[in-house]
mmCIF file of C-alpha atoms in Angstrom:
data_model
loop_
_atom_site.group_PDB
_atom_site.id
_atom_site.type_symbol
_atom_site.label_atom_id
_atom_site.label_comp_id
_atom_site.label_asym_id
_atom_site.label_seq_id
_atom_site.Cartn_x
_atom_site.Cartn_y
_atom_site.Cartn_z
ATOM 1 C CA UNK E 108 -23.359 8.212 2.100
ATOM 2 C CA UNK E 109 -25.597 10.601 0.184
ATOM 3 C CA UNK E 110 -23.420 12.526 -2.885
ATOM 4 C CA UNK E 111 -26.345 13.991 -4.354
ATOM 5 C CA UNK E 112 -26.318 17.093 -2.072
ATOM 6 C CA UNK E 113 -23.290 19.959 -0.527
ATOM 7 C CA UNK E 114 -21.493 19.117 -3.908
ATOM 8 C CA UNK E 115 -19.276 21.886 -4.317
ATOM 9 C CA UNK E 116 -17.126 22.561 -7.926
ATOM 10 C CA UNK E 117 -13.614 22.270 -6.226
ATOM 11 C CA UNK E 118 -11.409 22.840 -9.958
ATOM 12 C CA UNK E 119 -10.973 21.557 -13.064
ATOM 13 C CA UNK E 120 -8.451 18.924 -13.743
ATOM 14 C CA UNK E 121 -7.622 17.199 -17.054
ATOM 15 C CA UNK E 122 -6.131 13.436 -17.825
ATOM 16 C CA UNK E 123 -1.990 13.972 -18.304
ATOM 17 C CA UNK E 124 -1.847 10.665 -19.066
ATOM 18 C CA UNK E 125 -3.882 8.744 -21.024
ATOM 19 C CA UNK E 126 -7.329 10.453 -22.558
ATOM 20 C CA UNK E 127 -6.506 14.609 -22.419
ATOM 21 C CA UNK E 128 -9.968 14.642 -21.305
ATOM 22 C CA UNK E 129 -11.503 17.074 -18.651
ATOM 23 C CA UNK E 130 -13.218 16.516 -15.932
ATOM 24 C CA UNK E 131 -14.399 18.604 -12.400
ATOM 25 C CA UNK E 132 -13.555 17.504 -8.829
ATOM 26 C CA UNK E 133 -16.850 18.262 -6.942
ATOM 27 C CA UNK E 134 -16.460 19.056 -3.075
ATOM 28 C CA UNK E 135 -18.636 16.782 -0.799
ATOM 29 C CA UNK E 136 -18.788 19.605 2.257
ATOM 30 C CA UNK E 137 -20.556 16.769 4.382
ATOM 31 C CA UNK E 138 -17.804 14.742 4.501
ATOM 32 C CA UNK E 139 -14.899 16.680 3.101
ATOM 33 C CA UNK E 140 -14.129 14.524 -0.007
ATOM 34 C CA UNK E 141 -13.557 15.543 -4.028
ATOM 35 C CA UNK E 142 -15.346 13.118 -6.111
ATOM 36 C CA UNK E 143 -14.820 13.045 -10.187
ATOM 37 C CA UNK E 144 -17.439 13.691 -12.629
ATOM 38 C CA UNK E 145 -18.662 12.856 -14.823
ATOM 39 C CA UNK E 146 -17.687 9.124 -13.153
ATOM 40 C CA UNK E 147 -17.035 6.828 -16.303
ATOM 41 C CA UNK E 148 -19.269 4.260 -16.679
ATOM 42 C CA UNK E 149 -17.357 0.638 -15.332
ATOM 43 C CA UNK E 150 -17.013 -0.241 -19.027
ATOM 44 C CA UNK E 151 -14.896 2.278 -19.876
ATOM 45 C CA UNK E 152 -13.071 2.441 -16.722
ATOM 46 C CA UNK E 153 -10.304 0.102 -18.600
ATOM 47 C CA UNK E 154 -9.447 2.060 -21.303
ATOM 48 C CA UNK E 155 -8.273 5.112 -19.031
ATOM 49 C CA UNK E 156 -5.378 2.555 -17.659
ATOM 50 C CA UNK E 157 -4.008 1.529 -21.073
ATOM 51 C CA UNK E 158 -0.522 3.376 -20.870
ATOM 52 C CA UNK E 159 2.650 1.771 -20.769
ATOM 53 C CA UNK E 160 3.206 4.896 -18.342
ATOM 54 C CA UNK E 161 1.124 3.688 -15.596
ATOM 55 C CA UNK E 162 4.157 2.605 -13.590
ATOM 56 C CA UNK E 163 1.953 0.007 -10.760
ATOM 57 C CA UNK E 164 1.042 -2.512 -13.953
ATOM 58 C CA UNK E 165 4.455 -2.863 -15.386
ATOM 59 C CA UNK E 166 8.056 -3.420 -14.068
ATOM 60 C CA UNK E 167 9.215 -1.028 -16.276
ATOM 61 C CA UNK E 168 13.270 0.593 -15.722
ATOM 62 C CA UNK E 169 13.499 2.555 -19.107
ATOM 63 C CA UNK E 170 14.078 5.666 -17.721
ATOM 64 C CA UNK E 171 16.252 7.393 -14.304
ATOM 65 C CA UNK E 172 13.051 8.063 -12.582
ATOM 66 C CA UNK E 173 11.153 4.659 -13.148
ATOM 67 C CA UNK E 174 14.982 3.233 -11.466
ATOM 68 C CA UNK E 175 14.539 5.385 -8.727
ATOM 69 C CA UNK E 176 10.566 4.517 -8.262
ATOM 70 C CA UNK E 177 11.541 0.568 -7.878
ATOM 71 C CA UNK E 178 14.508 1.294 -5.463
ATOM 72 C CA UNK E 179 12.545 3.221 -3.393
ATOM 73 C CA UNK E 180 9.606 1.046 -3.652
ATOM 74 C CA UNK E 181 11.703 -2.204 -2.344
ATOM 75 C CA UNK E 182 12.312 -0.100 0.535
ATOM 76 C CA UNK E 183 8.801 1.392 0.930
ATOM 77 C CA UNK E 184 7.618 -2.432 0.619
ATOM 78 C CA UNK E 185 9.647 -3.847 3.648
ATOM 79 C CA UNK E 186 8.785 -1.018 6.110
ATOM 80 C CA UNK E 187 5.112 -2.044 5.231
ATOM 81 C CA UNK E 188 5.397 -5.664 6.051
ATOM 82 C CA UNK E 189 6.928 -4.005 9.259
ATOM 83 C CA UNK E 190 4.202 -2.140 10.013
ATOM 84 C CA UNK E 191 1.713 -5.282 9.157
ATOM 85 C CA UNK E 192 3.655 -7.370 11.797
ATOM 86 C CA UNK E 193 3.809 -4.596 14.558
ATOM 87 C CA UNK E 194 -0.262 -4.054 14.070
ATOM 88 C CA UNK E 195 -1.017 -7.934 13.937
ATOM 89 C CA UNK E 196 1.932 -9.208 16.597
ATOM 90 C CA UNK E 197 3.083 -12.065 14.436
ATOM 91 C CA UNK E 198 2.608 -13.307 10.705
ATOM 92 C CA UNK E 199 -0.965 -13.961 10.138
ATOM 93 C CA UNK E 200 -3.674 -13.543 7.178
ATOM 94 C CA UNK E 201 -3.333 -10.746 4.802
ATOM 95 C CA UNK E 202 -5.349 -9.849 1.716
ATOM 96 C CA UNK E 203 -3.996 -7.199 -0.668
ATOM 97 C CA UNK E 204 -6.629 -5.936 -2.644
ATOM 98 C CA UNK E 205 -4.866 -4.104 -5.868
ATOM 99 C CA UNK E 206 -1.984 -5.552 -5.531
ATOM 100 C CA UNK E 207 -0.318 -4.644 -9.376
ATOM 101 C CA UNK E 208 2.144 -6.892 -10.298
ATOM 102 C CA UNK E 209 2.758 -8.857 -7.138
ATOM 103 C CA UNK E 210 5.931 -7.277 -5.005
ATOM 104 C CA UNK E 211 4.119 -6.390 -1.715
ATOM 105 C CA UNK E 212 2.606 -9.828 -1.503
ATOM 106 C CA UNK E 213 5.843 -11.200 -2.433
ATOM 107 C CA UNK E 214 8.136 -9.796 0.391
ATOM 108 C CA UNK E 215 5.387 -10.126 2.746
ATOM 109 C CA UNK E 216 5.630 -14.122 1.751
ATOM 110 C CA UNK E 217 8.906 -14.185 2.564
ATOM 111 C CA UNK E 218 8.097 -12.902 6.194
ATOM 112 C CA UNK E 219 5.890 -15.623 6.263
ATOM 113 C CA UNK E 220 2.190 -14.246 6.072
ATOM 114 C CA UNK E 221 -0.358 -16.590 4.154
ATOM 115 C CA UNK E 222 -1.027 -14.180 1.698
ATOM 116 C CA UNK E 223 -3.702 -14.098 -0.904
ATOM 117 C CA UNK E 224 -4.391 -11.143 -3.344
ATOM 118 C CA UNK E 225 -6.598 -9.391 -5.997
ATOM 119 C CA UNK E 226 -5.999 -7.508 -9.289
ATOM 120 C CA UNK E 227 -8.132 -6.827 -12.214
ATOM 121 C CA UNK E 228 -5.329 -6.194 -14.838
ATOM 122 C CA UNK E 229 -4.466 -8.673 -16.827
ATOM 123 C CA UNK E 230 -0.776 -7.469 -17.527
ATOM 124 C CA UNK E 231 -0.390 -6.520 -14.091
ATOM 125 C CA UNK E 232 -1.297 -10.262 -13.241
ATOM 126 C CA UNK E 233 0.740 -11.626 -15.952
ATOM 127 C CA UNK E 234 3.746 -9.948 -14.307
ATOM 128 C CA UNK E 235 3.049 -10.973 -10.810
ATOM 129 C CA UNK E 236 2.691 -14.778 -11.816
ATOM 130 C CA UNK E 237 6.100 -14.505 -12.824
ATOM 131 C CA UNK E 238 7.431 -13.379 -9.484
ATOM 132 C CA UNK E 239 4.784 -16.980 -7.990
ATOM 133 C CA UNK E 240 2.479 -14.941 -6.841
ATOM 134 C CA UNK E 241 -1.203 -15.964 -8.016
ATOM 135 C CA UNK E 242 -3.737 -13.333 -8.206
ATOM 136 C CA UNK E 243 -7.658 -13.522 -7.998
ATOM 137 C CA UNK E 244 -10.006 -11.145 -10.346
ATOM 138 C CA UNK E 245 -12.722 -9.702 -7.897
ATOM 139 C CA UNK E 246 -13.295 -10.541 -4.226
ATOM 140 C CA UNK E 247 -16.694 -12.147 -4.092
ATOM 141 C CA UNK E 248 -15.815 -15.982 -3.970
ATOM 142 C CA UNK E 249 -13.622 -15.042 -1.158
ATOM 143 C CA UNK E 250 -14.661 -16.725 2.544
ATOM 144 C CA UNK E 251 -16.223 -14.292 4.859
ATOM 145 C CA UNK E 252 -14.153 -13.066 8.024
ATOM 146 C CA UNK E 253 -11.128 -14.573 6.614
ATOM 147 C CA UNK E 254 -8.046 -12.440 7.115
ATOM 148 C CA UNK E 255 -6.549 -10.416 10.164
ATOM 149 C CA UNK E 256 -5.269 -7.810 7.737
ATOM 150 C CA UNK E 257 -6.260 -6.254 4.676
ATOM 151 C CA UNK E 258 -4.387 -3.851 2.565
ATOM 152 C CA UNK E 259 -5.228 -1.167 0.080
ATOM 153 C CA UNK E 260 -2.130 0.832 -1.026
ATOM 154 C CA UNK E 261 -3.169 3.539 -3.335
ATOM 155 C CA UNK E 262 -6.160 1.224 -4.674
ATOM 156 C CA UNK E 263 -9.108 3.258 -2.437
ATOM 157 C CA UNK E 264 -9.252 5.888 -4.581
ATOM 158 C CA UNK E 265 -9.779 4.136 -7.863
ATOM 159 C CA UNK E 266 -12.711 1.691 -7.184
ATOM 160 C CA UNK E 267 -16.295 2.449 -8.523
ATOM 161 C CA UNK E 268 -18.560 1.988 -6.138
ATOM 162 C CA UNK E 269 -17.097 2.983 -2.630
ATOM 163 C CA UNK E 270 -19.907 1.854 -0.594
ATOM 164 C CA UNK E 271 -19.875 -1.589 -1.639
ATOM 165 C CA UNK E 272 -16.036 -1.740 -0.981
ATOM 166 C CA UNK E 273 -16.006 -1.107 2.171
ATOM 167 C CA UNK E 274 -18.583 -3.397 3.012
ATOM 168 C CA UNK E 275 -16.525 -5.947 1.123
ATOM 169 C CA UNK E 276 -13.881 -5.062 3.163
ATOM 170 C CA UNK E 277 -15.867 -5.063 6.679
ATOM 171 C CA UNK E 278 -17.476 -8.729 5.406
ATOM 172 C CA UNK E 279 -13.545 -10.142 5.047
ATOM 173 C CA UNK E 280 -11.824 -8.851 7.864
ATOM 174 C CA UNK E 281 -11.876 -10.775 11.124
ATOM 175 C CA UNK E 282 -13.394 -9.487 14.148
ATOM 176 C CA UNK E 283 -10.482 -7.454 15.511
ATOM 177 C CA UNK E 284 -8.924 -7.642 12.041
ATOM 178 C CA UNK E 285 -7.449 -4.223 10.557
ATOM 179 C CA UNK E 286 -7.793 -2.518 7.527
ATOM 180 C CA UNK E 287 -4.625 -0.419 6.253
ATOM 181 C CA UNK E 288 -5.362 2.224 3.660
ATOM 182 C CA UNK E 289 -2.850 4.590 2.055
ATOM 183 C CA UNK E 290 -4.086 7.761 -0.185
ATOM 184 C CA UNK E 291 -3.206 10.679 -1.432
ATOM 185 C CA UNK E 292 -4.304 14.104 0.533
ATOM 186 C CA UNK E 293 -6.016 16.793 -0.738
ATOM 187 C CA UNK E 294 -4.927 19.342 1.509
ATOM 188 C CA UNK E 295 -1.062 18.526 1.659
ATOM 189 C CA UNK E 296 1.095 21.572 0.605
ATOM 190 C CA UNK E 297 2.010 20.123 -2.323
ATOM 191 C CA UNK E 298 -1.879 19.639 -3.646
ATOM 192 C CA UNK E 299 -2.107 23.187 -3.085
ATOM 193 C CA UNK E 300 1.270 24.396 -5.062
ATOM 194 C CA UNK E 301 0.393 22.794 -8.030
ATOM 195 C CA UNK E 302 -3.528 23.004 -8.039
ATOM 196 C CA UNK E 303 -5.145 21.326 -11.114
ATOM 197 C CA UNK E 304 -1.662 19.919 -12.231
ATOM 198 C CA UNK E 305 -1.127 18.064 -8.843
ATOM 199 C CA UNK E 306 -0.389 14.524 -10.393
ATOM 200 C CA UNK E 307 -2.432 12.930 -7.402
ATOM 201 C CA UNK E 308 -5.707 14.014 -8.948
ATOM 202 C CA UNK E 309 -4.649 11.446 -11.491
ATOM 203 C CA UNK E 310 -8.692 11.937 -13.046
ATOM 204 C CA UNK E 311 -10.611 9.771 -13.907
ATOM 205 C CA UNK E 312 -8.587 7.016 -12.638
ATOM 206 C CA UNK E 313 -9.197 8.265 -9.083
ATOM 207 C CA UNK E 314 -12.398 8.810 -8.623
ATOM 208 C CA UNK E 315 -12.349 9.708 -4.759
ATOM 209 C CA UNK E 316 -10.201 12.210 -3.109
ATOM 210 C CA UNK E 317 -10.148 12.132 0.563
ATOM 211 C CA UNK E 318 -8.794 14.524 3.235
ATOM 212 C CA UNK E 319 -8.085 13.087 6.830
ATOM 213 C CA UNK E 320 -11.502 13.476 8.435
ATOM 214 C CA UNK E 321 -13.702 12.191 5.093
ATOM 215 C CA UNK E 322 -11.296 8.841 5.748
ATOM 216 C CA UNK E 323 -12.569 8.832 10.104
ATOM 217 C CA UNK E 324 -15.843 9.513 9.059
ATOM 218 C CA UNK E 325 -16.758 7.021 5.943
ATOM 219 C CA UNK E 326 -15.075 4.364 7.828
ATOM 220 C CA UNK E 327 -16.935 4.843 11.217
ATOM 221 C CA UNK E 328 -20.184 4.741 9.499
ATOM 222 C CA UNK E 329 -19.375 0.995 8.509
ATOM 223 C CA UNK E 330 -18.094 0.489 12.187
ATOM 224 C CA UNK E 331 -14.442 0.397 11.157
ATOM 225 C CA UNK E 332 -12.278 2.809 13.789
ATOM 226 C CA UNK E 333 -9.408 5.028 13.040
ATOM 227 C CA UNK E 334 -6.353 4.118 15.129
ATOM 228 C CA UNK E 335 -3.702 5.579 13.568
ATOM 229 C CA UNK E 336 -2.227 8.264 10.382
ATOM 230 C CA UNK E 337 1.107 7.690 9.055
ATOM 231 C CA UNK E 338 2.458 10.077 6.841
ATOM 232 C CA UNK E 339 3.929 8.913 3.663
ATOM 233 C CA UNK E 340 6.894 11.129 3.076
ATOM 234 C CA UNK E 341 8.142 9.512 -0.138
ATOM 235 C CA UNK E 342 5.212 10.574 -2.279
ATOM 236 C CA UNK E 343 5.564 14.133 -2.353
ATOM 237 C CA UNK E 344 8.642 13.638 -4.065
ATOM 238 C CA UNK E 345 7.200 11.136 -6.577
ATOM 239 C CA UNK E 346 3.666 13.810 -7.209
ATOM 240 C CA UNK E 347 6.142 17.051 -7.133
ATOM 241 C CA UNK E 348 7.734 15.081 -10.338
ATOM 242 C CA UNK E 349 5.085 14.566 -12.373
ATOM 243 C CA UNK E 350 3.048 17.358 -11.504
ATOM 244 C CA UNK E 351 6.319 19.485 -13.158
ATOM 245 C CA UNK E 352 5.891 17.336 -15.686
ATOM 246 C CA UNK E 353 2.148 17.747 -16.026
ATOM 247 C CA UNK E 354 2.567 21.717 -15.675
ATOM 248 C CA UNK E 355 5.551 22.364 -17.658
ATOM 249 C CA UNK E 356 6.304 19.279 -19.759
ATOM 250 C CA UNK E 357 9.851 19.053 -17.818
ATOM 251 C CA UNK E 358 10.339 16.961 -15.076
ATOM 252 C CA UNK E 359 12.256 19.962 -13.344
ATOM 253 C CA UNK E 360 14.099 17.616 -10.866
ATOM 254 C CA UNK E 361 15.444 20.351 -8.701
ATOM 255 C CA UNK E 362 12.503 21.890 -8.250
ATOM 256 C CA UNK E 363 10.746 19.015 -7.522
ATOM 257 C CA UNK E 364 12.687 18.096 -4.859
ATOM 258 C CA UNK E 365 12.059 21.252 -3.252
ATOM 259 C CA UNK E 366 8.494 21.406 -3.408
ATOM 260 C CA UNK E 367 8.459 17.848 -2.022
ATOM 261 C CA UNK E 368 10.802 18.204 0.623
ATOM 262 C CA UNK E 369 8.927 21.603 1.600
ATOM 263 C CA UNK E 370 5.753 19.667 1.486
ATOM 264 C CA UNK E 371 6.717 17.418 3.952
ATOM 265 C CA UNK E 372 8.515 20.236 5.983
ATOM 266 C CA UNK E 373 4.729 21.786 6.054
ATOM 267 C CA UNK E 374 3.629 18.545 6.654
ATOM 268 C CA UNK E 375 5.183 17.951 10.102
ATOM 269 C CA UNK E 376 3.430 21.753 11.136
ATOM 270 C CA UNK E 377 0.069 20.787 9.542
ATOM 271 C CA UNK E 378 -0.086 17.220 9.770
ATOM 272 C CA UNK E 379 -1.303 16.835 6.343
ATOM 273 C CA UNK E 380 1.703 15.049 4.060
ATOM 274 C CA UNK E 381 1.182 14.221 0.561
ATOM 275 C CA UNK E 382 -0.161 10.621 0.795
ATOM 276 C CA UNK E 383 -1.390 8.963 4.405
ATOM 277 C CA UNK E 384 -1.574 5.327 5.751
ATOM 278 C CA UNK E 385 -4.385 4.771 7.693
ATOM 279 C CA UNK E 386 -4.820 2.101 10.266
ATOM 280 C CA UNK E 387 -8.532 1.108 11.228
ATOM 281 C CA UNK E 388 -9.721 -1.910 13.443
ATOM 282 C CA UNK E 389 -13.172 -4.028 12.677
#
């Protein structure tokens, strides 16, 4: 994968939540991806996730919308582990890389998978100990070729240095094994409504932005196949909210909804929905 040519200024986008810093999405034409820059060096990577509003490291209920996150999210979680067992037949191996403060891996326990998992944040890990779920750092004392599945949900996007991820994630998957990835899409109606304010963007924190075919295409390079897209039709709700927030410093539930539930309306014509799971086999 070489980003140093076809790099494209997409638009501008600046950090809602944490920094109030700038920064450009550039448009990979070769593989139709938007990549931040400038990328922040890995050192300062932390600092850009030190808000008590980034909802995936805390447990947080303070507010109407974080209640409504965590009910839907319980549901969200279960039709996952659904998924898992449909893909893999029967309870089996799973590895959740990413996995915040420990409720996927969690539920999935309880529908017996032997489940191990991986998170950097220290709160996030903190929070998931509570709940008895124990939580490794980085991936690299991990056996090779050790788990039928591994998840990524909404965790693609924000890692440094994609190449070597994926061939983490080829090195711990099983032959046969799959990979499930979920991220956010580009080229969904509701990225296009809101443009620069689309909450997904969420720069620099995500530091890849891919469309349908840049998924097919990085992943067959490193022999992974693409066997199935499953539209996530909760998140263009969730993005429609914030990015109101973002562009008008309301929330603007009603006319969140609406852009969301259009979204996926133009969603089921295009095939492009705010956020996609994506199912590939080693």
């Amino acid at each position: 994968m070489n980003r140093n040519q076809n790099l494209n200024v997409f638009t501008t986008c600046k950090d809602h939540s944490v920094s109030g810093e700038t920064f450009e999405l550039l448009h990979d034409t070769v593989y139709d991806m938007l990549i931040t820059s400038p990328k922040p060096i890995d050192a300062d990577l932390a600092r850009y996730y030190e808000s008590e509003d980034y909802i995936s490291h805390t447990d947080s209920r303070r507010s109407l919308f974080e209640k409504v996150y965590h009910l839907v999210k319980q549901y969200s979680l279960k039709k996952k582990v659904k998924l898992m067992t449909k893909i893999n037949k029967e309870p089996g191996d799973l590895l959740d890389i990413g996995a915040g403060t420990g409720d996927f891996l969690a539920v999935a326990q309880k529908s017996n998978w032997k489940t191990k998992g991986v998170e950097p944040n220290r709160q996030a890990k903190s929070l998931a100990e509570q709940k008895g779920v124990i939580l490794e750092s980085e991936t690299k004392s991990i056996k090779s070729e050790t788990f039928d599945i591994i998840t990524m949900w909404h965790v693609l996007e924000h890692v440094p240095d994609l190449k070597f991820q994926i061939n983490e994630l080829n090195r711990l998957l099983r032959p046969g094994g799959h990979l499930i990835i979920a991220v956010p899409n580009f080229k969904s109606y509701d990225a296009t409504y809101y443009k620069s304010f689309w909450a997904a963007y969420d720069v620099p924190r995500h530091l890849w932005h891919f469309s349908k075919g840049a998924i097919q295409k990085v992943f067959e390079e490193h022999h992974l196949s693409l066997q199935k897209i499953i539209p996530m039709k909760f998140d263009s709700f969730y993005v429609s909210l914030l990015s109101e927030k973002y562009k008008t410093g309301k929330m603007n539930f009603i006319k969140a909804f609406w852009i969301g539930l259009w979204s996926n309306v133009q969603g089921r014509r295009t095939t492009e929905y705010s956020s996609h799971i994506y199912v590939l086999k080693k």
